[in-house]
mmCIF file of C-alpha atoms in Angstrom:
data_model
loop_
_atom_site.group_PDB
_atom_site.id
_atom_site.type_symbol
_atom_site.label_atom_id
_atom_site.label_comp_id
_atom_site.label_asym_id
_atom_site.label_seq_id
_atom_site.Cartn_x
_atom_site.Cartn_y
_atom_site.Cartn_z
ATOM 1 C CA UNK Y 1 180.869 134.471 -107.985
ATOM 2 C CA UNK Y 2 180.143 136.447 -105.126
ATOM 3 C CA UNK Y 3 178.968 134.289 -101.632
ATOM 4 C CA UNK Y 4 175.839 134.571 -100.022
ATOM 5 C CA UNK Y 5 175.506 137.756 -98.261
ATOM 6 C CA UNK Y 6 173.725 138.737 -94.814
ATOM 7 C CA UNK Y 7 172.830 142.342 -93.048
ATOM 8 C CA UNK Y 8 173.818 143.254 -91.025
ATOM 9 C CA UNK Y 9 176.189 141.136 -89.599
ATOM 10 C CA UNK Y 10 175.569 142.600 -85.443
ATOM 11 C CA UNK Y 11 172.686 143.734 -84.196
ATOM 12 C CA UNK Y 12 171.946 144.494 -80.349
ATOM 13 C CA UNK Y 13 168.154 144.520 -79.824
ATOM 14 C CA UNK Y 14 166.082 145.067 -76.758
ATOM 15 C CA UNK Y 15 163.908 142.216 -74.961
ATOM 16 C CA UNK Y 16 159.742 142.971 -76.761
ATOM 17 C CA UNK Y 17 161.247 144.340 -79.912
ATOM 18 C CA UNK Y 18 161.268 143.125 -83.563
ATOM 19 C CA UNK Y 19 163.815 142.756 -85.954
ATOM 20 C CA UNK Y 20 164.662 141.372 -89.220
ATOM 21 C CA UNK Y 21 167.593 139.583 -91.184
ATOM 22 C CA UNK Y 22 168.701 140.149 -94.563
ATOM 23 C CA UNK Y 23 170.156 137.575 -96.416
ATOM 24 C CA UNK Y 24 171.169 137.510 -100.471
ATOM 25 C CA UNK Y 25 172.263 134.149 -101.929
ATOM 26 C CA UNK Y 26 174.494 133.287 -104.282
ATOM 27 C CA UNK Y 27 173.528 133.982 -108.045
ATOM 28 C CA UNK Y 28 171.708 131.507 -109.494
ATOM 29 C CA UNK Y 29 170.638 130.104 -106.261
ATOM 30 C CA UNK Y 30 166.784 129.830 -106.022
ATOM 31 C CA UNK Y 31 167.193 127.861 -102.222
ATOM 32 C CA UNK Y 32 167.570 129.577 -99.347
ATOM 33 C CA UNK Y 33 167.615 127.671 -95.679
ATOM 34 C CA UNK Y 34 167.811 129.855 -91.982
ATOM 35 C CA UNK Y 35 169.696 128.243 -89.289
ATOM 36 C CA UNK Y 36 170.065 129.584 -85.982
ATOM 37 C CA UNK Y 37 173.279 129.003 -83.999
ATOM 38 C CA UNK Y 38 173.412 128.721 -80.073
ATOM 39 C CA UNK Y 39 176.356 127.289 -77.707
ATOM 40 C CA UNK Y 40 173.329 125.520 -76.114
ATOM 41 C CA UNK Y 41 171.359 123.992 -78.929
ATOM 42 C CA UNK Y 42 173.855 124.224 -81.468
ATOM 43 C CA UNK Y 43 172.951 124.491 -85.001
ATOM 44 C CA UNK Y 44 169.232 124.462 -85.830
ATOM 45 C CA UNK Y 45 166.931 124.555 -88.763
ATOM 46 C CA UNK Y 46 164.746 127.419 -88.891
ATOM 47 C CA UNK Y 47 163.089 127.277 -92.498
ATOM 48 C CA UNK Y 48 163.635 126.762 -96.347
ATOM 49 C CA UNK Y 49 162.684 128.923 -98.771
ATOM 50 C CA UNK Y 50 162.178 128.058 -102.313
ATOM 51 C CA UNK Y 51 160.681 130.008 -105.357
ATOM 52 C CA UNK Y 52 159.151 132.387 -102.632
ATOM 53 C CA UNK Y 53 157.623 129.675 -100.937
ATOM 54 C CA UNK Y 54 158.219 128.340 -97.749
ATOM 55 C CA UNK Y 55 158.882 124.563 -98.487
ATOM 56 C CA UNK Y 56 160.258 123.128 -94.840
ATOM 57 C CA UNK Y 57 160.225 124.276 -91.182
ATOM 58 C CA UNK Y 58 161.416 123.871 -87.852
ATOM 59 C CA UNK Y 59 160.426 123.554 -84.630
ATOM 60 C CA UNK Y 60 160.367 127.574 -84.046
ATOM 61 C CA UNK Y 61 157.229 129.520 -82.252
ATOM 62 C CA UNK Y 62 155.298 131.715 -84.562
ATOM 63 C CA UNK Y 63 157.509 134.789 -83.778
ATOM 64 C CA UNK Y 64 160.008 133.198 -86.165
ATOM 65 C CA UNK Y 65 159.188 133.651 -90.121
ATOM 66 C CA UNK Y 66 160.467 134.659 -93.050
ATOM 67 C CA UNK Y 67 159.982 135.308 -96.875
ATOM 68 C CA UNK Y 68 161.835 134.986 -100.431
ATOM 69 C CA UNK Y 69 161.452 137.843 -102.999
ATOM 70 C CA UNK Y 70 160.668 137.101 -106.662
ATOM 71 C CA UNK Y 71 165.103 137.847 -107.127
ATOM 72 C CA UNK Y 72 165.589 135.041 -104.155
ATOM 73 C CA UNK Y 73 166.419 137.222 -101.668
ATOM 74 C CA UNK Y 74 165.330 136.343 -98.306
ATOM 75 C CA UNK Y 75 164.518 137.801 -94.977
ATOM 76 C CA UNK Y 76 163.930 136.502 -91.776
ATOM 77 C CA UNK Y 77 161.828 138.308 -88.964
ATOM 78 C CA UNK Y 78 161.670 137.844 -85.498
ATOM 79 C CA UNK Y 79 158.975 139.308 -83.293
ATOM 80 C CA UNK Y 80 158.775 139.836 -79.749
ATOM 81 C CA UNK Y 81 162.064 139.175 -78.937
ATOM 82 C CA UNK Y 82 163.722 137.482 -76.177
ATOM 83 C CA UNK Y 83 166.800 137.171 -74.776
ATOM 84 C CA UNK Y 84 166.695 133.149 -75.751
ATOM 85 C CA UNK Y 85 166.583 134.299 -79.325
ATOM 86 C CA UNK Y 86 170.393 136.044 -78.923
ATOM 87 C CA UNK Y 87 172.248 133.812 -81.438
ATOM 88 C CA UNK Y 88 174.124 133.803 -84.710
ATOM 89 C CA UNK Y 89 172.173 133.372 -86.920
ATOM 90 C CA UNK Y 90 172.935 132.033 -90.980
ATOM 91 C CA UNK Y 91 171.219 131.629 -93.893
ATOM 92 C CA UNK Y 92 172.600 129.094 -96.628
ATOM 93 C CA UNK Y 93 171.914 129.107 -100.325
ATOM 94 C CA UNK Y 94 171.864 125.880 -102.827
ATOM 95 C CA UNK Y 95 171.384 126.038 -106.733
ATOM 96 C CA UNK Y 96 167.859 124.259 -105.665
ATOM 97 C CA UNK Y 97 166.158 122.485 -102.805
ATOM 98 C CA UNK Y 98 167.056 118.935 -102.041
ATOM 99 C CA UNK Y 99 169.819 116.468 -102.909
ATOM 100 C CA UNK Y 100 172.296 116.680 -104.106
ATOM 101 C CA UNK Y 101 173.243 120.491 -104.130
ATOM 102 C CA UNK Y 102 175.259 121.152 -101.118
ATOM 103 C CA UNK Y 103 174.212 124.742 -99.219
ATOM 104 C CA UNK Y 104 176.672 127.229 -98.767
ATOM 105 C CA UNK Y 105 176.716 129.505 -96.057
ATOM 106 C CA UNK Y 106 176.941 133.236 -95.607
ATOM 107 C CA UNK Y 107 179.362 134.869 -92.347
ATOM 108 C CA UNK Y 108 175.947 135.239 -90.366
ATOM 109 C CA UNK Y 109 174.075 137.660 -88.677
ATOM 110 C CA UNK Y 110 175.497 138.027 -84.792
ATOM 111 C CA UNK Y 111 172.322 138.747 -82.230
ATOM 112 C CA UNK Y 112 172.408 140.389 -79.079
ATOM 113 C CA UNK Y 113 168.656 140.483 -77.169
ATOM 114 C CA UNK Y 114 169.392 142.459 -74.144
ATOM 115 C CA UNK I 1 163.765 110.591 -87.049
ATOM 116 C CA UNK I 2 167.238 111.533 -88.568
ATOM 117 C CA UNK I 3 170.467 111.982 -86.213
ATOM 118 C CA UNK I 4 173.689 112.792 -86.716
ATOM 119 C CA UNK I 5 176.721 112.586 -84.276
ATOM 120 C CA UNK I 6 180.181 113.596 -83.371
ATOM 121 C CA UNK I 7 181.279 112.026 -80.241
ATOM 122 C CA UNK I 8 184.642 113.843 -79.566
ATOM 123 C CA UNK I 9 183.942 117.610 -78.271
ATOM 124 C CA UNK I 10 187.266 118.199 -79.084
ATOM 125 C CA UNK I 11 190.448 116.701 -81.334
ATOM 126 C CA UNK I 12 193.992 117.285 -80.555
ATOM 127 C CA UNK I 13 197.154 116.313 -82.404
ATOM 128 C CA UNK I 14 200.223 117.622 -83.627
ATOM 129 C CA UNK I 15 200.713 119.286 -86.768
ATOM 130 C CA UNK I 16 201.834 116.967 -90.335
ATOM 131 C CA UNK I 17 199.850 113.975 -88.038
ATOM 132 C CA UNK I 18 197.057 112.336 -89.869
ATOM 133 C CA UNK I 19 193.862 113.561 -88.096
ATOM 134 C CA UNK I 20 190.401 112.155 -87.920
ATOM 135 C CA UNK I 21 186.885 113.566 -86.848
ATOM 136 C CA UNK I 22 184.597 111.481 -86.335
ATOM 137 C CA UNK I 23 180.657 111.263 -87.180
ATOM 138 C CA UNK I 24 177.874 108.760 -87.086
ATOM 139 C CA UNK I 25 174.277 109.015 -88.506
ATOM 140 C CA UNK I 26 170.858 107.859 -88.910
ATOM 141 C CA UNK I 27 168.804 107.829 -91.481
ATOM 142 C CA UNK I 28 165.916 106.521 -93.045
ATOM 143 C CA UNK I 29 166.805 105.609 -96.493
ATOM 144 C CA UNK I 30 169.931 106.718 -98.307
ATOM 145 C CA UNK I 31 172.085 109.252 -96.088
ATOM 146 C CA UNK I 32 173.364 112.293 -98.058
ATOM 147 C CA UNK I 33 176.329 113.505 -95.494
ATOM 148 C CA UNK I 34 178.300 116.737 -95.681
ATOM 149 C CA UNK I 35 181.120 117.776 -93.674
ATOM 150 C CA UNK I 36 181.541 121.729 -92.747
ATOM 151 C CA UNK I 37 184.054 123.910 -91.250
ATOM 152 C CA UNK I 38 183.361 127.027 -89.102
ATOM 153 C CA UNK I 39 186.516 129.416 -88.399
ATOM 154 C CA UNK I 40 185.891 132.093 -85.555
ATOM 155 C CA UNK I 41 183.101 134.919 -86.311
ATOM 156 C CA UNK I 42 182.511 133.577 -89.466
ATOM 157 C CA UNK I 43 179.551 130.825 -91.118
ATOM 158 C CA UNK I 44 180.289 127.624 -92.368
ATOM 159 C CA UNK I 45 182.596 126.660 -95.147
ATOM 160 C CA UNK I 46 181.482 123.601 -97.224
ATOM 161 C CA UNK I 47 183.903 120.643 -97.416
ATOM 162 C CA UNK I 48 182.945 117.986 -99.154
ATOM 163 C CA UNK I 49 179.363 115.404 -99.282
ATOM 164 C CA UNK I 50 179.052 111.708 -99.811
ATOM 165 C CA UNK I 51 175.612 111.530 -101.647
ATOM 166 C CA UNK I 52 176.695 108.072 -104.331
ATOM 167 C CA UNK I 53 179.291 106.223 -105.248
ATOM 168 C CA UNK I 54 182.924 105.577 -103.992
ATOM 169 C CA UNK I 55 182.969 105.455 -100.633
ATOM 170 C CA UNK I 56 186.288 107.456 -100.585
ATOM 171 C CA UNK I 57 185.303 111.352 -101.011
ATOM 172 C CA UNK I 58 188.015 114.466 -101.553
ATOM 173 C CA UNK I 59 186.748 117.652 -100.532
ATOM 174 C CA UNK I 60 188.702 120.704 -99.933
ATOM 175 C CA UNK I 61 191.733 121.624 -98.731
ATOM 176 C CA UNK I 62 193.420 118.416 -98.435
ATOM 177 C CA UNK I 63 190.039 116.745 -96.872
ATOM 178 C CA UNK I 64 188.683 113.777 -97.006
ATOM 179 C CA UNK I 65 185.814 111.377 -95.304
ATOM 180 C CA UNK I 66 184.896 107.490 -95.712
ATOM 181 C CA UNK I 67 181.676 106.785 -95.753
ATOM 182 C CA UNK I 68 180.774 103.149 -94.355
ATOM 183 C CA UNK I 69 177.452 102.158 -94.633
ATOM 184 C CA UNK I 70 177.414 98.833 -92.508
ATOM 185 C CA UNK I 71 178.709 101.396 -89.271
ATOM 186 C CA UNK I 72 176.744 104.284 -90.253
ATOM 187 C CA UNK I 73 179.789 106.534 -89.643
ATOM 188 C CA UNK I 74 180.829 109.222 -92.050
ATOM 189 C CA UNK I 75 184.454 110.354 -90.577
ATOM 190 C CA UNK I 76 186.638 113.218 -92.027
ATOM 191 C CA UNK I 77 190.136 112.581 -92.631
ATOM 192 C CA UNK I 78 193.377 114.622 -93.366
ATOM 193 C CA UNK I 79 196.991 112.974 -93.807
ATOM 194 C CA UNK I 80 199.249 115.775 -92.944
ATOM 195 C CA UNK I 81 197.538 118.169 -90.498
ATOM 196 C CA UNK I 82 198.279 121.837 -90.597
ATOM 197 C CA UNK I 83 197.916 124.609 -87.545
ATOM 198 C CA UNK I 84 195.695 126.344 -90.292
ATOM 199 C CA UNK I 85 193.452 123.703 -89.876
ATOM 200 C CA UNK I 86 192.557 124.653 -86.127
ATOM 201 C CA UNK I 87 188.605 124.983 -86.283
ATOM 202 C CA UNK I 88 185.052 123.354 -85.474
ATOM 203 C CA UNK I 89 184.019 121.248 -87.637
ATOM 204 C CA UNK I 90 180.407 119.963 -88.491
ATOM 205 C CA UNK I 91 178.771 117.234 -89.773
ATOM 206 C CA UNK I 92 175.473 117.081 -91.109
ATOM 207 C CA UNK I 93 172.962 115.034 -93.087
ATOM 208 C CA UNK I 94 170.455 116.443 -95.334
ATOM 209 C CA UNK I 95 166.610 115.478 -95.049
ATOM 210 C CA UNK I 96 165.400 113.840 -97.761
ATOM 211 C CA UNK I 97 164.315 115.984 -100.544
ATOM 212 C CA UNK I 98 164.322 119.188 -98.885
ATOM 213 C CA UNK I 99 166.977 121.620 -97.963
ATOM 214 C CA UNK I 100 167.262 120.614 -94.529
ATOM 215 C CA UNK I 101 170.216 120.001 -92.671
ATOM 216 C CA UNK I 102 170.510 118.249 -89.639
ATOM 217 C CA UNK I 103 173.895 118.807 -87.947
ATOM 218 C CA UNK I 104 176.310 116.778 -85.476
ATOM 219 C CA UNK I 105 176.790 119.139 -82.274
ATOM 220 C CA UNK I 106 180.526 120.311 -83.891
ATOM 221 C CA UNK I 107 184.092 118.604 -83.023
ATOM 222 C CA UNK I 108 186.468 121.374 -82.182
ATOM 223 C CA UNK I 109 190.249 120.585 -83.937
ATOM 224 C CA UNK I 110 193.244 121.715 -82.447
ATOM 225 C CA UNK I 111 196.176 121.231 -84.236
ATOM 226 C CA UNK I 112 199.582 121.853 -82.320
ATOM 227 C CA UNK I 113 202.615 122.738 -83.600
#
């Protein structure tokens, strides 16, 4: 089976502007999870996404959503950007949400807010 | 509120040495644990999870981690380390019923030759 997937995988934005992650999980996988990755805060739950509903969240501002299509692909946007947002960020898919399917994680999607 | 973690930054030994990374958690309830593995520029590579059972679990690559309950510690274990095996690692516990993860802060393994 092909792994999860994420586009692109760099992306330099500018400080005010939007942008939005791509991520495609594995087949069969109906979960999808965001994390955001920071030297700083480390790794960091962003949301879950389950049968196109958003089932779990973190402790993100507003500026940070996301969506699952009916094929359980998912996107993530972020608005307004700023340059605390620069990160890696990765999206994880499981066969469904909770225990005891373990998530597996695409290569990420490297950020750059300038 | 769950926890998780991993109070050596960094682990150093010498290649075919055992190695150990270790991890401690909270939880409410029963812990489901998993161990990761992130290699430069690239996401996180499942190991192995503890969610039942023997408290003994094999995972990948030659990996793997004893759970013991009465110290709340989850640590990863490898007889025979390789200079492959040079990496952060991660541990994390999953939130009850949902597909949240909550990770340790990453143990960085350096394996000498």
């Amino acid at each position: 089976k092909a792994g999860v997937t994420q586009t692109p995988r760099y992306l330099i934005k500018t400080r005010g502007q939007q942008v939005t992650l791509s991520c495609s999980p594995i087949s069969g996988h109906r979960s999808v999870s965001w994390y955001q990755q920071t030297p700083g805060q480390g790794l960091q739950f962003l949301f879950e996404y389950f049968s196109e509903t958003q089932r779990n969240k973190g402790n993100f501002p507003g500026r940070f959503s996301g969506r699952q299509f009916s094929n359980s692909r998912s996107e993530m946007n972020v608005s307004t950007l700023e340059l605390g947002d620069s990160a890696l960020y990765l999206c994880a898919s499981s066969y469904t949400t909770g225990n005891p399917y373990e998530q597996y994680f695409g290569p990420g999607t490297r950020l750059t807010v300038t | 509120a769950q926890s998780v973690a991993q109070p050596e930054d960094q682990v150093n030994v010498a290649e075919g040495n055992p190695l150990t990374v270790k991890c401690t958690y909270s939880v409410s309830g029963n812990p489901y644990l998993f161990w990761y593995v992130q290699y430069p520029n690239r996401g996180l590579q499942f190991l192995l999870k503890y969610i039942t059972g023997d408290n003994l679990v094999k995972g990948s690559y030659g990996f793997e981690a004893e759970f013991n309950k009465s110290q709340t510690s989850f640590h990863l274990k490898k007889p025979s380390a390789l200079v492959s095996d040079s990496a952060l690692y991660f541990c994390a516990v999953r939130v009850s019923n949902t597909g949240k993860l909550i990770f340790g802060q990453g143990t960085t393994l350096q394996v000498k030759p």
